[in-house]
Coordinates of C-alpha atoms in Angstrom, one line a residue:
Chain M
Q34 CA -40.3 32.6 -22.3
K35 CA -39.5 28.9 -22.9
E36 CA -42.0 26.8 -24.7
V37 CA -41.6 24.0 -22.1
E38 CA -41.1 24.8 -18.4
Q39 CA -39.8 22.3 -15.9
D40 CA -38.7 22.9 -12.3
P41 CA -35.0 22.0 -12.1
G42 CA -35.2 20.8 -8.5
P43 CA -33.5 19.0 -6.8
L44 CA -36.4 17.1 -5.6
S45 CA -35.5 15.0 -2.5
V46 CA -37.8 12.2 -1.3
P47 CA -37.4 9.3 1.1
E48 CA -37.4 5.7 -0.3
G49 CA -40.9 4.5 -0.8
A50 CA -42.4 7.8 -1.3
I51 CA -44.3 9.0 -4.5
V52 CA -42.3 11.2 -6.7
S53 CA -44.4 13.9 -8.6
L54 CA -42.9 15.7 -11.6
N55 CA -44.5 18.1 -13.9
C56 CA -44.0 20.3 -17.0
T57 CA -46.0 23.1 -18.4
Y58 CA -46.1 24.2 -22.0
S59 CA -47.3 27.3 -23.9
N60 CA -48.0 26.0 -27.4
S61 CA -51.3 24.1 -27.8
A62 CA -49.9 22.6 -31.0
F63 CA -48.0 20.1 -28.9
Q64 CA -49.7 16.7 -29.2
Y65 CA -47.2 14.0 -28.2
F66 CA -45.6 13.9 -24.8
M67 CA -42.6 11.9 -23.5
W68 CA -40.7 11.4 -20.3
Y69 CA -37.0 10.5 -20.3
R70 CA -34.8 9.5 -17.4
Q71 CA -31.2 10.5 -17.5
Y72 CA -28.5 9.2 -15.2
S73 CA -25.5 11.3 -14.6
R74 CA -23.2 11.5 -17.6
K75 CA -25.4 9.1 -19.6
G76 CA -27.8 9.4 -22.5
P77 CA -31.6 9.8 -21.8
E78 CA -33.7 6.8 -21.7
L79 CA -37.4 6.8 -22.8
L80 CA -39.8 6.0 -20.0
M81 CA -43.3 7.0 -21.2
Y82 CA -44.9 8.2 -24.4
T83 CA -48.4 9.5 -24.6
Y84 CA -50.5 11.3 -27.2
S85 CA -53.8 12.1 -25.6
S86 CA -55.1 13.6 -22.4
G87 CA -55.6 11.2 -19.6
N88 CA -53.4 8.7 -17.7
K89 CA -51.0 6.0 -18.9
E90 CA -49.6 3.5 -16.5
D91 CA -46.5 1.3 -16.8
G92 CA -45.4 -0.5 -13.7
R93 CA -44.5 2.0 -11.0
F94 CA -44.8 5.0 -13.5
T95 CA -47.9 6.9 -14.4
A96 CA -48.0 9.7 -17.0
Q97 CA -50.8 12.2 -17.0
V98 CA -51.6 14.7 -19.6
D99 CA -54.0 17.6 -19.3
K100 CA -54.1 19.5 -22.6
S101 CA -56.8 21.9 -21.5
S102 CA -54.3 23.2 -18.8
K103 CA -51.1 22.5 -20.9
Y104 CA -49.8 20.5 -18.1
I105 CA -48.2 17.0 -18.0
S106 CA -47.1 15.0 -15.0
L107 CA -45.1 11.9 -14.2
F108 CA -45.6 10.0 -11.0
I109 CA -43.2 7.3 -9.6
R110 CA -44.7 5.0 -6.9
D111 CA -42.7 3.2 -4.3
S112 CA -39.5 5.2 -5.2
Q113 CA -36.2 3.5 -5.0
P114 CA -32.6 5.0 -4.6
S115 CA -32.1 3.7 -8.2
D116 CA -34.7 6.2 -9.3
S117 CA -32.3 9.0 -8.5
A118 CA -31.8 10.7 -11.8
T119 CA -32.8 13.7 -13.9
Y120 CA -36.2 13.4 -15.5
L121 CA -36.8 15.3 -18.8
C122 CA -40.1 15.9 -20.3
A123 CA -40.3 16.3 -24.1
M124 CA -43.1 17.1 -26.6
S125 CA -43.7 17.4 -30.2
R126 CA -46.1 19.0 -32.7
T127 CA -47.9 17.3 -35.5
D128 CA -46.6 19.8 -38.0
S129 CA -42.9 19.6 -36.9
W130 CA -41.4 16.3 -38.1
G131 CA -39.6 14.4 -35.4
K132 CA -38.5 17.6 -33.7
L133 CA -38.8 17.5 -29.9
Q134 CA -38.9 20.3 -27.4
F135 CA -37.3 19.3 -24.1
G136 CA -37.8 20.7 -20.7
A137 CA -34.6 21.5 -18.7
G138 CA -35.1 18.4 -16.5
T139 CA -35.8 17.9 -12.9
Q140 CA -33.1 16.3 -10.6
V141 CA -34.6 13.7 -8.3
V142 CA -32.8 12.2 -5.2
V143 CA -34.4 9.2 -3.4
T144 CA -32.7 8.8 0.0
P145 CA -32.6 5.3 1.6
Chain S
D150 CA -26.1 -6.1 -29.2
G151 CA -28.0 -3.4 -31.0
G152 CA -27.6 0.2 -30.0
I153 CA -26.2 3.6 -30.6
T154 CA -22.5 4.2 -29.9
Q155 CA -20.8 7.5 -29.5
S156 CA -17.0 8.1 -29.4
P157 CA -15.0 9.3 -27.7
K158 CA -16.6 9.6 -24.3
Y159 CA -14.5 12.6 -23.4
L160 CA -12.9 14.9 -25.8
F161 CA -10.6 17.9 -25.3
R162 CA -10.0 20.5 -27.9
K163 CA -7.8 23.6 -28.1
E164 CA -9.4 26.9 -29.2
G165 CA -9.4 27.2 -33.0
Q166 CA -9.4 23.5 -33.7
N167 CA -12.2 21.6 -35.5
V168 CA -13.2 18.3 -33.9
T169 CA -15.4 15.5 -35.1
L170 CA -17.7 13.4 -32.9
S171 CA -18.7 9.9 -34.0
C172 CA -22.1 8.5 -33.8
E173 CA -22.9 4.9 -35.1
Q174 CA -26.1 2.9 -34.8
N175 CA -26.7 -0.7 -35.8
L176 CA -30.5 -0.5 -35.2
N177 CA -31.3 0.0 -38.9
H178 CA -32.9 3.3 -37.9
D179 CA -33.8 5.7 -40.7
A180 CA -33.5 9.0 -38.8
M181 CA -30.6 10.4 -36.7
Y182 CA -30.2 13.5 -34.6
W183 CA -27.6 15.5 -32.8
Y184 CA -28.3 17.5 -29.6
R185 CA -26.3 19.7 -27.3
Q186 CA -27.0 19.6 -23.5
D187 CA -25.9 22.4 -21.2
P188 CA -26.6 22.7 -17.5
G189 CA -30.1 24.0 -16.8
Q190 CA -31.1 24.2 -20.5
G191 CA -32.2 20.8 -21.6
L192 CA -31.5 19.4 -25.0
R193 CA -31.3 21.6 -28.0
L194 CA -31.4 20.2 -31.6
I195 CA -28.3 20.9 -33.7
Y196 CA -28.9 18.8 -36.9
Y197 CA -31.0 15.9 -38.0
S198 CA -31.2 13.6 -40.9
Q199 CA -34.1 11.5 -42.2
I200 CA -32.3 9.6 -45.0
V201 CA -28.9 9.1 -46.3
N202 CA -27.3 12.1 -48.0
D203 CA -29.9 14.5 -46.6
F204 CA -29.9 16.5 -43.4
Q205 CA -31.5 19.7 -42.0
K206 CA -30.5 22.3 -39.5
G207 CA -32.0 22.3 -36.1
D208 CA -32.3 25.2 -33.7
I209 CA -28.7 25.8 -33.0
A210 CA -26.7 24.7 -36.2
E211 CA -24.3 27.7 -36.4
G212 CA -20.7 26.5 -35.9
Y213 CA -21.5 22.9 -36.6
S214 CA -21.5 20.6 -39.6
V215 CA -22.7 17.1 -40.3
S216 CA -22.7 14.3 -43.0
R217 CA -24.8 11.3 -43.7
E218 CA -23.0 9.1 -46.2
K219 CA -24.2 5.9 -44.6
K220 CA -27.4 5.0 -42.9
E221 CA -25.6 3.8 -39.7
S222 CA -23.3 6.8 -39.3
F223 CA -24.0 10.5 -38.6
P224 CA -20.8 12.4 -37.5
L225 CA -20.8 15.9 -36.1
T226 CA -18.0 18.3 -36.7
V227 CA -17.7 21.2 -34.1
T228 CA -15.9 24.0 -36.0
S229 CA -13.7 26.8 -34.8
A230 CA -16.7 29.1 -35.5
Q231 CA -18.7 27.6 -32.6
K232 CA -18.2 30.3 -29.9
N233 CA -19.0 28.2 -26.8
P234 CA -18.5 24.5 -27.7
T235 CA -18.0 23.0 -24.3
A236 CA -21.0 20.8 -23.7
F237 CA -22.4 17.3 -23.5
Y238 CA -23.3 16.2 -27.0
L239 CA -26.0 13.5 -27.5
C240 CA -26.8 11.5 -30.7
A241 CA -30.2 9.9 -31.1
S242 CA -32.1 7.9 -33.7
T243 CA -35.7 6.8 -34.5
P244 CA -36.8 3.7 -36.3
I245 CA -38.7 5.6 -39.1
A246 CA -38.6 9.2 -40.2
G247 CA -41.2 11.2 -38.3
A248 CA -41.3 9.0 -35.2
D249 CA -41.2 10.8 -31.9
T250 CA -39.7 8.0 -29.8
Q251 CA -36.0 8.8 -30.0
Y252 CA -33.3 6.5 -28.6
F253 CA -30.1 8.1 -27.4
G254 CA -26.5 7.2 -27.3
P255 CA -24.3 7.6 -24.3
G256 CA -23.0 11.0 -25.2
T257 CA -19.6 12.7 -25.7
R258 CA -18.4 15.4 -23.3
L259 CA -16.4 18.0 -25.2
T260 CA -14.3 20.5 -23.3
V261 CA -12.4 23.4 -24.9
L262 CA -9.1 24.3 -23.2

């Protein structure tokens, strides 16, 4: 069983809809959580970084962490065709210096 | 412009050959990383380095080697011992050792013929 599970999709939504993405994890030692966006054949780009349970908002993006359920989410409001990409969750433990565990990524397609 | 550069963008290798992928950063970041990305598997850590002249194995180091002679450079060699080297290779860096927010380069696509 992988430490971090993420549905690979593809997830297809119409323009303007809310995109809902999530990851589950098995190790309660994970304390820091990140979401990256990756366009095809490009390097990942950091979108959100959180380190506690609760919500964090940045523009159209909201990251949610529920440590009790070992579940994290990313919501994209008012989705645009330019949001079409693969979204990767990543997380790290306090006892594992700088070593991230990544989910496999969810492909999102926003149709005009 | 500050950033991470990887070269070449595409690389083809014959079986049995070693090949070196370049990673350079002008961000003055301390730590650098190499990942491999395969379809449906996410990113897997190959090697990482916190400071010059020091590096550690990641989860899948077999068949790979690295060096860190300069702060800005962290080249990765894919040796003939790597059984399945065709993949997308990503280099990343962080401002200080121990930081979680990694910044990625554009990647190199390696194909073994």
